[in-house]
Amino acid sequence: GPNGAGKTTTLKMLAGLLHPTSGRATVLGHTPWNRDPQYLSRISMVMGQRSQLHWDLPAMDSFLVHLAVYRVDKVQGKQAMDELITLLDLAGVLKKQVRSLSLGERMKCELCVSLLHRPAVLFLDEPTLGLDITMQARIRQFIGEYNRRHSATVFLTSHYMADVTALCKRIIVIDHGKLLFD
């Protein structure tokens, strides 16, 4: 949908960040806005304008903090981190301070940190916005590969039809909160 259609608001409701004025929704058998810790531990959300990374720390330190917050087993955390670092080609940026990363490097690190705890559902709000064409293609390829490997459900908002056609089996178009196409 166009700007203001309700795409981000919908994702925020499904992630439990906003409470709807009416209606109901369930994700993984939970009502998202109840903020049940069991639900929150099984989802992740990446919003291009919001960072989960600590700006003054190297990216690797943010990854380690995330693993600790989610209480990920050390062996499983290392396996997840190694896989994501390889898939996203992040080895060269792990020791760089987050504030010094390019937009493309930062977005890859945002995806990495959001997936370290192996969420069952990933909410992506415009994950390729502002990236050059090459980086857009790399991010799309990564999301598709991650979905194939881990059978994670991916909710994606995008203005770019290339994102939608490359990644989505089901497309919903909304405008001002109203469903136009499913």
CSV table of N, CA and C in Angstrom, one decimal:
chain,number,residue,atom,x,y,z
A,1,GLY,N,0.8,-1.2,0.0
A,1,GLY,CA,0.0,0.0,0.0
A,1,GLY,C,0.9,1.2,0.0
A,2,PRO,N,0.2,2.4,-0.2
A,2,PRO,CA,0.9,3.7,-0.3
A,2,PRO,C,1.4,4.1,1.1
A,3,ASN,N,2.1,5.2,1.2
A,3,ASN,CA,2.5,5.8,2.5
A,3,ASN,C,1.2,6.1,3.3
A,4,GLY,N,1.1,5.7,4.6
A,4,GLY,CA,-0.1,6.0,5.4
A,4,GLY,C,-1.1,4.9,5.2
A,5,ALA,N,-0.8,3.9,4.5
A,5,ALA,CA,-1.8,2.8,4.3
A,5,ALA,C,-2.1,2.0,5.6
A,6,GLY,N,-1.1,1.9,6.5
A,6,GLY,CA,-1.3,1.1,7.7
A,6,GLY,C,-0.4,-0.1,7.8
A,7,LYS,N,0.6,-0.1,6.9
A,7,LYS,CA,1.5,-1.3,6.8
A,7,LYS,C,2.3,-1.4,8.1
A,8,THR,N,3.0,-0.4,8.5
A,8,THR,CA,3.8,-0.4,9.7
A,8,THR,C,3.0,-0.6,11.0
A,9,THR,N,1.8,0.1,11.0
A,9,THR,CA,0.9,-0.1,12.1
A,9,THR,C,0.4,-1.5,12.3
A,10,THR,N,0.2,-2.2,11.1
A,10,THR,CA,-0.2,-3.6,11.2
A,10,THR,C,0.9,-4.4,11.8
A,11,LEU,N,2.1,-4.2,11.3
A,11,LEU,CA,3.2,-5.0,11.8
A,11,LEU,C,3.4,-4.7,13.3
A,12,LYS,N,3.3,-3.5,13.7
A,12,LYS,CA,3.4,-3.1,15.2
A,12,LYS,C,2.3,-3.8,16.0
A,13,MET,N,1.1,-3.9,15.5
A,13,MET,CA,0.1,-4.6,16.2
A,13,MET,C,0.4,-6.1,16.3
A,14,LEU,N,0.8,-6.7,15.2
A,14,LEU,CA,1.1,-8.2,15.2
A,14,LEU,C,2.3,-8.5,16.1
A,15,ALA,N,3.2,-7.5,16.2
A,15,ALA,CA,4.4,-7.7,17.1
A,15,ALA,C,4.1,-7.4,18.5
A,16,GLY,N,2.9,-6.8,18.8
A,16,GLY,CA,2.6,-6.5,20.2
A,16,GLY,C,3.0,-5.1,20.6
A,17,LEU,N,3.4,-4.3,19.7
A,17,LEU,CA,3.9,-3.0,20.1
A,17,LEU,C,2.7,-2.0,20.2
A,18,LEU,N,1.6,-2.2,19.5
A,18,LEU,CA,0.4,-1.4,19.5
A,18,LEU,C,-0.8,-2.3,19.8
A,19,HIS,N,-1.8,-1.7,20.5
A,19,HIS,CA,-3.0,-2.3,20.8
A,19,HIS,C,-4.1,-1.8,19.8
A,20,PRO,N,-4.8,-2.6,19.1
A,20,PRO,CA,-5.7,-2.1,18.1
A,20,PRO,C,-7.0,-1.5,18.9
A,21,THR,N,-7.6,-0.6,18.2
A,21,THR,CA,-8.8,0.0,18.7
A,21,THR,C,-10.0,-0.9,18.6
A,22,SER,N,-9.9,-1.9,17.7
A,22,SER,CA,-11.0,-2.9,17.6
A,22,SER,C,-10.4,-4.1,16.9
A,23,GLY,N,-11.2,-5.2,16.9
A,23,GLY,CA,-10.7,-6.4,16.2
A,23,GLY,C,-9.8,-7.3,17.1
A,24,ARG,N,-9.4,-8.4,16.5
A,24,ARG,CA,-8.5,-9.3,17.2
A,24,ARG,C,-7.5,-9.9,16.2
A,25,ALA,N,-6.5,-10.5,16.8
A,25,ALA,CA,-5.5,-11.2,16.0
A,25,ALA,C,-4.8,-12.2,16.8
A,26,THR,N,-4.3,-13.3,16.2
A,26,THR,CA,-3.5,-14.2,16.9
A,26,THR,C,-2.3,-14.5,16.0
A,27,VAL,N,-1.1,-14.7,16.7
A,27,VAL,CA,0.1,-15.1,16.0
A,27,VAL,C,0.7,-16.2,16.9
A,28,LEU,N,1.0,-17.3,16.3
A,28,LEU,CA,1.5,-18.4,17.0
A,28,LEU,C,0.7,-18.8,18.2
A,29,GLY,N,-0.7,-18.6,18.1
A,29,GLY,CA,-1.6,-18.9,19.1
A,29,GLY,C,-1.7,-17.9,20.2
A,30,HIS,N,-1.0,-16.8,20.1
A,30,HIS,CA,-1.0,-15.7,21.1
A,30,HIS,C,-1.7,-14.4,20.6
A,31,THR,N,-2.3,-13.7,21.5
A,31,THR,CA,-2.7,-12.3,21.2
A,31,THR,C,-1.5,-11.4,21.4
A,32,PRO,N,-1.0,-10.9,20.3
A,32,PRO,CA,0.3,-10.1,20.4
A,32,PRO,C,0.4,-9.1,21.4
A,33,TRP,N,-0.7,-8.2,21.6
A,33,TRP,CA,-0.6,-7.1,22.5
A,33,TRP,C,-0.7,-7.5,24.0
A,34,ASN,N,-0.9,-8.8,24.3
A,34,ASN,CA,-0.8,-9.2,25.6
A,34,ASN,C,0.7,-9.3,26.1
A,35,ARG,N,1.6,-9.3,25.1
A,35,ARG,CA,3.0,-9.2,25.4
A,35,ARG,C,3.5,-10.4,26.3
A,36,ASP,N,3.0,-11.6,26.0
A,36,ASP,CA,3.4,-12.8,26.7
A,36,ASP,C,4.8,-13.1,26.4
A,37,PRO,N,5.7,-13.3,27.4
A,37,PRO,CA,7.1,-13.5,27.2
A,37,PRO,C,7.3,-14.7,26.2
A,38,GLN,N,6.5,-15.8,26.3
A,38,GLN,CA,6.6,-16.9,25.4
A,38,GLN,C,6.4,-16.5,24.0
A,39,TYR,N,5.5,-15.6,23.7
A,39,TYR,CA,5.3,-15.1,22.4
A,39,TYR,C,6.5,-14.2,21.9
A,40,LEU,N,6.9,-13.3,22.8
A,40,LEU,CA,7.9,-12.3,22.4
A,40,LEU,C,9.3,-13.0,22.2
A,41,SER,N,9.5,-14.1,22.8
A,41,SER,CA,10.8,-14.9,22.6
A,41,SER,C,10.8,-15.6,21.2
A,42,ARG,N,9.6,-15.7,20.6
A,42,ARG,CA,9.5,-16.4,19.3
A,42,ARG,C,9.4,-15.5,18.1
A,43,ILE,N,9.4,-14.2,18.3
A,43,ILE,CA,9.3,-13.3,17.2
A,43,ILE,C,10.5,-12.3,17.1
A,44,SER,N,10.6,-11.6,16.0
A,44,SER,CA,11.6,-10.5,15.9
A,44,SER,C,11.1,-9.5,14.9
A,45,MET,N,11.5,-8.3,15.1
A,45,MET,CA,11.0,-7.2,14.2
A,45,MET,C,12.2,-6.4,13.8
A,46,VAL,N,12.3,-6.1,12.5
A,46,VAL,CA,13.4,-5.2,12.0
A,46,VAL,C,12.6,-4.1,11.3
A,47,MET,N,12.9,-2.9,11.8
A,47,MET,CA,12.4,-1.7,11.3
A,47,MET,C,13.6,-0.8,10.8
A,48,GLY,N,13.6,-0.4,9.6
A,48,GLY,CA,14.8,0.3,9.1
A,48,GLY,C,15.2,1.5,9.9
A,49,GLN,N,14.2,2.2,10.4
A,49,GLN,CA,14.5,3.4,11.1
A,49,GLN,C,14.8,3.2,12.6
A,50,ARG,N,14.7,2.0,13.1
A,50,ARG,CA,14.9,1.7,14.5
A,50,ARG,C,16.1,0.7,14.6
A,51,SER,N,17.0,0.9,15.5
A,51,SER,CA,18.1,0.0,15.6
A,51,SER,C,18.1,-0.8,16.8
A,52,GLN,N,18.5,-2.1,16.7
A,52,GLN,CA,18.6,-3.0,17.9
A,52,GLN,C,20.1,-3.0,18.3
A,53,LEU,N,20.9,-2.4,17.5
A,53,LEU,CA,22.4,-2.4,17.7
A,53,LEU,C,22.8,-1.2,18.6
A,54,HIS,N,23.8,-1.4,19.3
A,54,HIS,CA,24.4,-0.4,20.2
A,54,HIS,C,25.4,0.4,19.4
A,55,TRP,N,25.1,1.7,19.1
A,55,TRP,CA,25.8,2.6,18.2
A,55,TRP,C,27.3,2.7,18.6
A,56,ASP,N,27.6,2.7,19.9
A,56,ASP,CA,29.0,3.0,20.3
A,56,ASP,C,29.8,1.7,20.4
A,57,LEU,N,29.2,0.5,20.2
A,57,LEU,CA,29.9,-0.7,20.3
A,57,LEU,C,30.2,-1.4,19.0
A,58,PRO,N,31.1,-2.3,18.9
A,58,PRO,CA,31.3,-3.1,17.7
A,58,PRO,C,30.0,-3.9,17.5
A,59,ALA,N,29.7,-4.3,16.2
A,59,ALA,CA,28.6,-5.1,15.9
A,59,ALA,C,28.6,-6.4,16.7
A,60,MET,N,29.7,-7.0,16.8
A,60,MET,CA,29.8,-8.3,17.5
A,60,MET,C,29.4,-8.2,19.0
A,61,ASP,N,29.7,-7.1,19.6
A,61,ASP,CA,29.2,-6.9,21.0
A,61,ASP,C,27.7,-6.8,21.1
A,62,SER,N,27.1,-6.2,20.1
A,62,SER,CA,25.6,-6.2,20.1
A,62,SER,C,25.0,-7.6,19.9
A,63,PHE,N,25.7,-8.4,19.1
A,63,PHE,CA,25.2,-9.8,18.9
A,63,PHE,C,25.3,-10.5,20.2
A,64,LEU,N,26.4,-10.4,21.0
A,64,LEU,CA,26.6,-11.1,22.2
A,64,LEU,C,25.6,-10.6,23.3
A,65,VAL,N,25.3,-9.3,23.3
A,65,VAL,CA,24.3,-8.8,24.2
A,65,VAL,C,22.9,-9.4,23.9
A,66,HIS,N,22.6,-9.5,22.6
A,66,HIS,CA,21.3,-10.1,22.2
A,66,HIS,C,21.2,-11.5,22.6
A,67,LEU,N,22.2,-12.3,22.4
A,67,LEU,CA,22.2,-13.7,22.8
A,67,LEU,C,22.0,-13.8,24.3
A,68,ALA,N,22.6,-13.0,25.1
A,68,ALA,CA,22.5,-13.0,26.6
A,68,ALA,C,21.0,-12.6,27.0
A,69,VAL,N,20.5,-11.6,26.4
A,69,VAL,CA,19.1,-11.1,26.7
A,69,VAL,C,18.1,-12.2,26.4
A,70,TYR,N,18.3,-12.9,25.3
A,70,TYR,CA,17.4,-14.0,25.0
A,70,TYR,C,17.7,-15.3,25.6
A,71,ARG,N,18.8,-15.4,26.4
A,71,ARG,CA,19.2,-16.6,27.1
A,71,ARG,C,19.4,-17.8,26.1
A,72,VAL,N,20.1,-17.5,25.0
A,72,VAL,CA,20.3,-18.5,24.0
A,72,VAL,C,21.5,-19.4,24.5
A,73,ASP,N,21.3,-20.7,24.4
A,73,ASP,CA,22.4,-21.6,24.8
A,73,ASP,C,23.7,-21.2,24.0
A,74,LYS,N,24.8,-21.3,24.7
A,74,LYS,CA,26.1,-20.9,24.1
A,74,LYS,C,26.4,-21.6,22.8
A,75,VAL,N,26.2,-22.9,22.8
A,75,VAL,CA,26.5,-23.7,21.6
A,75,VAL,C,25.6,-23.3,20.5
A,76,GLN,N,24.3,-23.2,20.8
A,76,GLN,CA,23.3,-22.9,19.8
A,76,GLN,C,23.5,-21.4,19.3
A,77,GLY,N,23.8,-20.5,20.2
A,77,GLY,CA,24.1,-19.2,19.9
A,77,GLY,C,25.3,-19.0,18.9
A,78,LYS,N,26.4,-19.8,19.2
A,78,LYS,CA,27.6,-19.7,18.4
A,78,LYS,C,27.2,-20.3,17.0
A,79,GLN,N,26.5,-21.4,16.9
A,79,GLN,CA,26.1,-21.9,15.6
A,79,GLN,C,25.2,-20.9,14.8
A,80,ALA,N,24.2,-20.3,15.5
A,80,ALA,CA,23.4,-19.3,14.8
A,80,ALA,C,24.2,-18.1,14.3
A,81,MET,N,25.1,-17.6,15.2
A,81,MET,CA,25.9,-16.5,14.8
A,81,MET,C,26.9,-16.8,13.7
A,82,ASP,N,27.5,-18.0,13.7
A,82,ASP,CA,28.4,-18.4,12.6
A,82,ASP,C,27.7,-18.5,11.3
A,83,GLU,N,26.5,-19.1,11.4
A,83,GLU,CA,25.7,-19.3,10.1
A,83,GLU,C,25.3,-17.9,9.6
A,84,LEU,N,24.8,-17.0,10.4
A,84,LEU,CA,24.3,-15.7,9.9
A,84,LEU,C,25.5,-14.9,9.5
A,85,ILE,N,26.6,-14.9,10.2
A,85,ILE,CA,27.8,-14.1,9.7
A,85,ILE,C,28.2,-14.6,8.4
A,86,THR,N,28.2,-15.9,8.1
A,86,THR,CA,28.6,-16.4,6.8
A,86,THR,C,27.5,-16.0,5.7
A,87,LEU,N,26.3,-16.3,6.0
A,87,LEU,CA,25.2,-16.0,5.0
A,87,LEU,C,25.2,-14.5,4.7
A,88,LEU,N,25.4,-13.6,5.6
A,88,LEU,CA,25.3,-12.2,5.4
A,88,LEU,C,26.7,-11.6,5.1
A,89,ASP,N,27.8,-12.4,5.0
A,89,ASP,CA,29.1,-11.9,4.7
A,89,ASP,C,29.5,-10.7,5.6
A,90,LEU,N,29.4,-11.0,6.9
A,90,LEU,CA,29.7,-10.0,7.9
A,90,LEU,C,31.1,-10.0,8.6
A,91,ALA,N,31.9,-11.0,8.2
A,91,ALA,CA,33.2,-11.2,8.9
A,91,ALA,C,34.0,-9.9,9.0
A,92,GLY,N,34.0,-9.1,7.9
A,92,GLY,CA,34.8,-7.9,7.9
A,92,GLY,C,34.3,-6.7,8.7
A,93,VAL,N,33.1,-6.8,9.2
A,93,VAL,CA,32.5,-5.6,9.9
A,93,VAL,C,32.3,-5.9,11.4
A,94,LEU,N,32.5,-7.1,11.9
A,94,LEU,CA,32.2,-7.4,13.3
A,94,LEU,C,32.9,-6.6,14.3
A,95,LYS,N,34.1,-6.1,14.0
A,95,LYS,CA,34.8,-5.3,15.0
A,95,LYS,C,34.6,-3.8,14.8
A,96,LYS,N,33.9,-3.4,13.8
A,96,LYS,CA,33.6,-2.0,13.5
A,96,LYS,C,32.5,-1.5,14.4
A,97,GLN,N,32.7,-0.3,14.9
A,97,GLN,CA,31.7,0.4,15.7
A,97,GLN,C,30.5,0.6,14.8
A,98,VAL,N,29.3,0.3,15.3
A,98,VAL,CA,28.1,0.3,14.6
A,98,VAL,C,27.9,1.7,13.9
A,99,ARG,N,28.2,2.8,14.6
A,99,ARG,CA,28.0,4.1,14.0
A,99,ARG,C,28.8,4.3,12.7
A,100,SER,N,29.9,3.5,12.5
A,100,SER,CA,30.7,3.7,11.4
A,100,SER,C,30.4,2.8,10.2
A,101,LEU,N,29.3,2.0,10.4
A,101,LEU,CA,28.9,1.1,9.3
A,101,LEU,C,28.1,1.8,8.2
A,102,SER,N,28.2,1.3,7.0
A,102,SER,CA,27.4,1.9,5.9
A,102,SER,C,26.0,1.4,6.1
A,103,LEU,N,25.0,2.0,5.5
A,103,LEU,CA,23.6,1.6,5.6
A,103,LEU,C,23.4,0.1,5.3
A,104,GLY,N,24.0,-0.3,4.2
A,104,GLY,CA,23.9,-1.7,3.8
A,104,GLY,C,24.5,-2.7,4.9
A,105,GLU,N,25.7,-2.3,5.4
A,105,GLU,CA,26.3,-3.1,6.5
A,105,GLU,C,25.5,-3.1,7.7
A,106,ARG,N,24.9,-2.0,8.1
A,106,ARG,CA,24.1,-1.9,9.2
A,106,ARG,C,22.8,-2.7,9.1
A,107,MET,N,22.2,-2.7,7.9
A,107,MET,CA,21.0,-3.5,7.7
A,107,MET,C,21.3,-5.0,7.8
A,108,LYS,N,22.4,-5.4,7.3
A,108,LYS,CA,22.8,-6.8,7.4
A,108,LYS,C,23.0,-7.2,8.9
A,109,CYS,N,23.6,-6.3,9.6
A,109,CYS,CA,23.8,-6.5,11.1
A,109,CYS,C,22.5,-6.5,11.8
A,110,GLU,N,21.6,-5.7,11.4
A,110,GLU,CA,20.2,-5.7,12.0
A,110,GLU,C,19.5,-7.0,11.8
A,111,LEU,N,19.6,-7.5,10.6
A,111,LEU,CA,19.0,-8.8,10.3
A,111,LEU,C,19.7,-9.9,11.1
A,112,CYS,N,21.0,-9.9,11.2
A,112,CYS,CA,21.8,-10.9,12.0
A,112,CYS,C,21.3,-10.9,13.4
A,113,VAL,N,21.3,-9.7,14.1
A,113,VAL,CA,21.0,-9.6,15.5
A,113,VAL,C,19.5,-10.0,15.7
A,114,SER,N,18.7,-9.7,14.8
A,114,SER,CA,17.3,-10.1,15.0
A,114,SER,C,17.0,-11.6,14.8
A,115,LEU,N,17.9,-12.3,14.2
A,115,LEU,CA,17.7,-13.7,14.0
A,115,LEU,C,18.5,-14.6,14.9
A,116,LEU,N,19.3,-14.1,15.7
A,116,LEU,CA,20.2,-14.9,16.6
A,116,LEU,C,19.5,-15.9,17.5
A,117,HIS,N,18.3,-15.5,17.9
A,117,HIS,CA,17.5,-16.4,18.8
A,117,HIS,C,16.5,-17.3,18.0
A,118,ARG,N,16.7,-17.3,16.7
A,118,ARG,CA,15.9,-18.2,15.8
A,118,ARG,C,14.4,-18.0,16.0
A,119,PRO,N,13.9,-16.8,15.7
A,119,PRO,CA,12.5,-16.6,15.9
A,119,PRO,C,11.7,-17.4,14.9
A,120,ALA,N,10.5,-17.7,15.2
A,120,ALA,CA,9.6,-18.5,14.3
A,120,ALA,C,8.9,-17.5,13.4
A,121,VAL,N,8.8,-16.2,13.8
A,121,VAL,CA,8.1,-15.2,13.0
A,121,VAL,C,9.0,-14.0,12.9
A,122,LEU,N,9.3,-13.5,11.7
A,122,LEU,CA,10.1,-12.3,11.5
A,122,LEU,C,9.3,-11.2,10.8
A,123,PHE,N,9.1,-10.1,11.5
A,123,PHE,CA,8.4,-8.9,10.9
A,123,PHE,C,9.5,-8.0,10.3
A,124,LEU,N,9.4,-7.7,9.0
A,124,LEU,CA,10.3,-6.9,8.4
A,124,LEU,C,9.6,-5.6,7.8
A,125,ASP,N,9.9,-4.5,8.3
A,125,ASP,CA,9.3,-3.3,7.8
A,125,ASP,C,10.3,-2.5,6.9
A,126,GLU,N,10.0,-2.7,5.6
A,126,GLU,CA,10.8,-2.0,4.5
A,126,GLU,C,12.3,-2.3,4.7
A,127,PRO,N,12.7,-3.6,4.6
A,127,PRO,CA,14.1,-4.0,4.9
A,127,PRO,C,15.1,-3.5,3.9
A,128,THR,N,14.6,-3.1,2.7
A,128,THR,CA,15.6,-2.7,1.6
A,128,THR,C,15.5,-1.2,1.3
A,129,LEU,N,14.7,-0.5,2.1
A,129,LEU,CA,14.6,1.0,1.9
A,129,LEU,C,15.9,1.7,2.0
A,130,GLY,N,16.2,2.4,1.0
A,130,GLY,CA,17.4,3.2,1.0
A,130,GLY,C,18.7,2.5,0.6
A,131,LEU,N,18.6,1.2,0.3
A,131,LEU,CA,19.8,0.4,-0.1
A,131,LEU,C,20.0,0.5,-1.6
A,132,ASP,N,21.2,0.4,-2.0
A,132,ASP,CA,21.5,0.3,-3.5
A,132,ASP,C,21.0,-1.0,-4.0
A,133,ILE,N,20.8,-1.1,-5.3
A,133,ILE,CA,20.2,-2.2,-6.0
A,133,ILE,C,21.0,-3.5,-5.7
A,134,THR,N,22.3,-3.5,-5.6
A,134,THR,CA,23.1,-4.7,-5.3
A,134,THR,C,22.8,-5.2,-3.9
A,135,MET,N,22.7,-4.2,-2.9
A,135,MET,CA,22.5,-4.6,-1.5
A,135,MET,C,21.0,-5.1,-1.4
A,136,GLN,N,20.1,-4.5,-2.1
A,136,GLN,CA,18.7,-4.9,-2.0
A,136,GLN,C,18.6,-6.4,-2.4
A,137,ALA,N,19.3,-6.7,-3.5
A,137,ALA,CA,19.3,-8.1,-4.0
A,137,ALA,C,19.9,-9.1,-3.0
A,138,ARG,N,21.0,-8.6,-2.3
A,138,ARG,CA,21.6,-9.5,-1.3
A,138,ARG,C,20.7,-9.7,-0.1
A,139,ILE,N,20.0,-8.7,0.3
A,139,ILE,CA,19.1,-8.8,1.4
A,139,ILE,C,18.0,-9.7,1.1
A,140,ARG,N,17.4,-9.5,-0.1
A,140,ARG,CA,16.3,-10.4,-0.6
A,140,ARG,C,16.8,-11.9,-0.6
A,141,GLN,N,18.0,-12.1,-1.2
A,141,GLN,CA,18.5,-13.5,-1.3
A,141,GLN,C,18.7,-14.1,0.1
A,142,PHE,N,19.2,-13.3,1.1
A,142,PHE,CA,19.4,-13.8,2.4
A,142,PHE,C,18.0,-14.1,3.1
A,143,ILE,N,17.0,-13.2,3.0
A,143,ILE,CA,15.7,-13.5,3.6
A,143,ILE,C,15.1,-14.8,3.0
A,144,GLY,N,15.2,-14.9,1.7
A,144,GLY,CA,14.7,-16.2,1.1
A,144,GLY,C,15.4,-17.4,1.6
A,145,GLU,N,16.7,-17.3,1.7
A,145,GLU,CA,17.5,-18.5,2.1
A,145,GLU,C,17.2,-18.8,3.6
A,146,TYR,N,17.1,-17.8,4.4
A,146,TYR,CA,16.8,-18.0,5.8
A,146,TYR,C,15.5,-18.7,6.0
A,147,ASN,N,14.5,-18.2,5.2
A,147,ASN,CA,13.2,-18.8,5.3
A,147,ASN,C,13.2,-20.3,4.9
A,148,ARG,N,14.0,-20.6,3.8
A,148,ARG,CA,14.1,-22.0,3.4
A,148,ARG,C,14.8,-22.9,4.4
A,149,ARG,N,15.8,-22.4,5.0
A,149,ARG,CA,16.6,-23.1,6.0
A,149,ARG,C,15.8,-23.4,7.3
A,150,HIS,N,15.0,-22.4,7.8
A,150,HIS,CA,14.5,-22.4,9.1
A,150,HIS,C,12.9,-22.4,9.1
A,151,SER,N,12.3,-22.4,8.0
A,151,SER,CA,10.8,-22.4,7.9
A,151,SER,C,10.2,-21.3,8.7
A,152,ALA,N,10.9,-20.2,8.9
A,152,ALA,CA,10.4,-19.0,9.6
A,152,ALA,C,9.3,-18.3,8.7
A,153,THR,N,8.3,-17.9,9.4
A,153,THR,CA,7.2,-17.1,8.7
A,153,THR,C,7.8,-15.6,8.6
A,154,VAL,N,7.7,-15.0,7.5
A,154,VAL,CA,8.2,-13.7,7.3
A,154,VAL,C,7.0,-12.8,6.9
A,155,PHE,N,6.8,-11.7,7.6
A,155,PHE,CA,5.8,-10.7,7.3
A,155,PHE,C,6.7,-9.5,6.8
A,156,LEU,N,6.4,-9.1,5.6
A,156,LEU,CA,7.3,-8.1,4.9
A,156,LEU,C,6.4,-6.9,4.4
A,157,THR,N,6.8,-5.7,4.8
A,157,THR,CA,6.2,-4.5,4.1
A,157,THR,C,7.2,-4.0,3.2
A,158,SER,N,6.8,-3.5,2.0
A,158,SER,CA,7.7,-2.9,1.1
A,158,SER,C,7.0,-2.1,0.0
A,159,HIS,N,7.6,-1.1,-0.4
A,159,HIS,CA,7.1,-0.3,-1.6
A,159,HIS,C,7.7,-0.9,-2.9
A,160,TYR,N,8.8,-1.7,-2.7
A,160,TYR,CA,9.5,-2.2,-3.9
A,160,TYR,C,8.9,-3.6,-4.3
A,161,MET,N,8.3,-3.6,-5.5
A,161,MET,CA,7.7,-4.8,-6.0
A,161,MET,C,8.7,-5.9,-6.2
A,162,ALA,N,10.0,-5.5,-6.4
A,162,ALA,CA,11.0,-6.6,-6.5
A,162,ALA,C,11.1,-7.4,-5.2
A,163,ASP,N,11.0,-6.7,-4.1
A,163,ASP,CA,11.0,-7.4,-2.8
A,163,ASP,C,9.8,-8.4,-2.7
A,164,VAL,N,8.6,-7.9,-3.1
A,164,VAL,CA,7.4,-8.6,-3.0
A,164,VAL,C,7.4,-9.8,-3.9
A,165,THR,N,7.8,-9.6,-5.2
A,165,THR,CA,7.8,-10.8,-6.1
A,165,THR,C,8.9,-11.8,-5.8
A,166,ALA,N,10.0,-11.3,-5.3
A,166,ALA,CA,11.1,-12.3,-5.0
A,166,ALA,C,10.8,-13.1,-3.7
A,167,LEU,N,10.0,-12.6,-2.8
A,167,LEU,CA,9.9,-13.2,-1.4
A,167,LEU,C,8.6,-13.7,-1.0
A,168,CYS,N,7.5,-13.2,-1.6
A,168,CYS,CA,6.2,-13.4,-1.1
A,168,CYS,C,5.3,-14.4,-1.9
A,169,LYS,N,4.8,-15.3,-1.2
A,169,LYS,CA,3.8,-16.2,-1.8
A,169,LYS,C,2.4,-15.7,-1.7
A,170,ARG,N,2.2,-14.8,-0.7
A,170,ARG,CA,0.9,-14.2,-0.5
A,170,ARG,C,1.1,-12.7,-0.4
A,171,ILE,N,0.3,-11.9,-1.1
A,171,ILE,CA,0.4,-10.5,-1.1
A,171,ILE,C,-0.9,-9.9,-0.7
A,172,ILE,N,-0.8,-8.9,0.2
A,172,ILE,CA,-2.0,-8.2,0.7
A,172,ILE,C,-1.7,-6.7,0.4
A,173,VAL,N,-2.7,-6.0,-0.2
A,173,VAL,CA,-2.6,-4.6,-0.4
A,173,VAL,C,-3.6,-3.9,0.4
A,174,ILE,N,-3.1,-2.9,1.2
A,174,ILE,CA,-4.0,-2.1,2.1
A,174,ILE,C,-3.9,-0.7,1.8
A,175,ASP,N,-5.0,0.1,2.1
A,175,ASP,CA,-5.0,1.5,2.0
A,175,ASP,C,-5.8,2.1,3.1
A,176,HIS,N,-5.2,2.9,3.9
A,176,HIS,CA,-5.9,3.5,5.1
A,176,HIS,C,-6.5,2.5,6.0
A,177,GLY,N,-5.8,1.4,6.1
A,177,GLY,CA,-6.3,0.3,7.0
A,177,GLY,C,-7.3,-0.6,6.4
A,178,LYS,N,-7.7,-0.4,5.2
A,178,LYS,CA,-8.7,-1.2,4.5
A,178,LYS,C,-8.0,-2.2,3.6
A,179,LEU,N,-8.5,-3.4,3.6
A,179,LEU,CA,-7.9,-4.5,2.7
A,179,LEU,C,-8.5,-4.2,1.3
A,180,LEU,N,-7.5,-4.0,0.3
A,180,LEU,CA,-7.9,-3.8,-1.1
A,180,LEU,C,-7.7,-5.1,-1.9
A,181,PHE,N,-6.7,-5.9,-1.5
A,181,PHE,CA,-6.4,-7.1,-2.3
A,181,PHE,C,-5.8,-8.1,-1.4
A,182,ASP,N,-6.1,-9.4,-1.6
A,182,ASP,CA,-5.5,-10.5,-0.9
A,182,ASP,C,-5.3,-11.7,-1.9
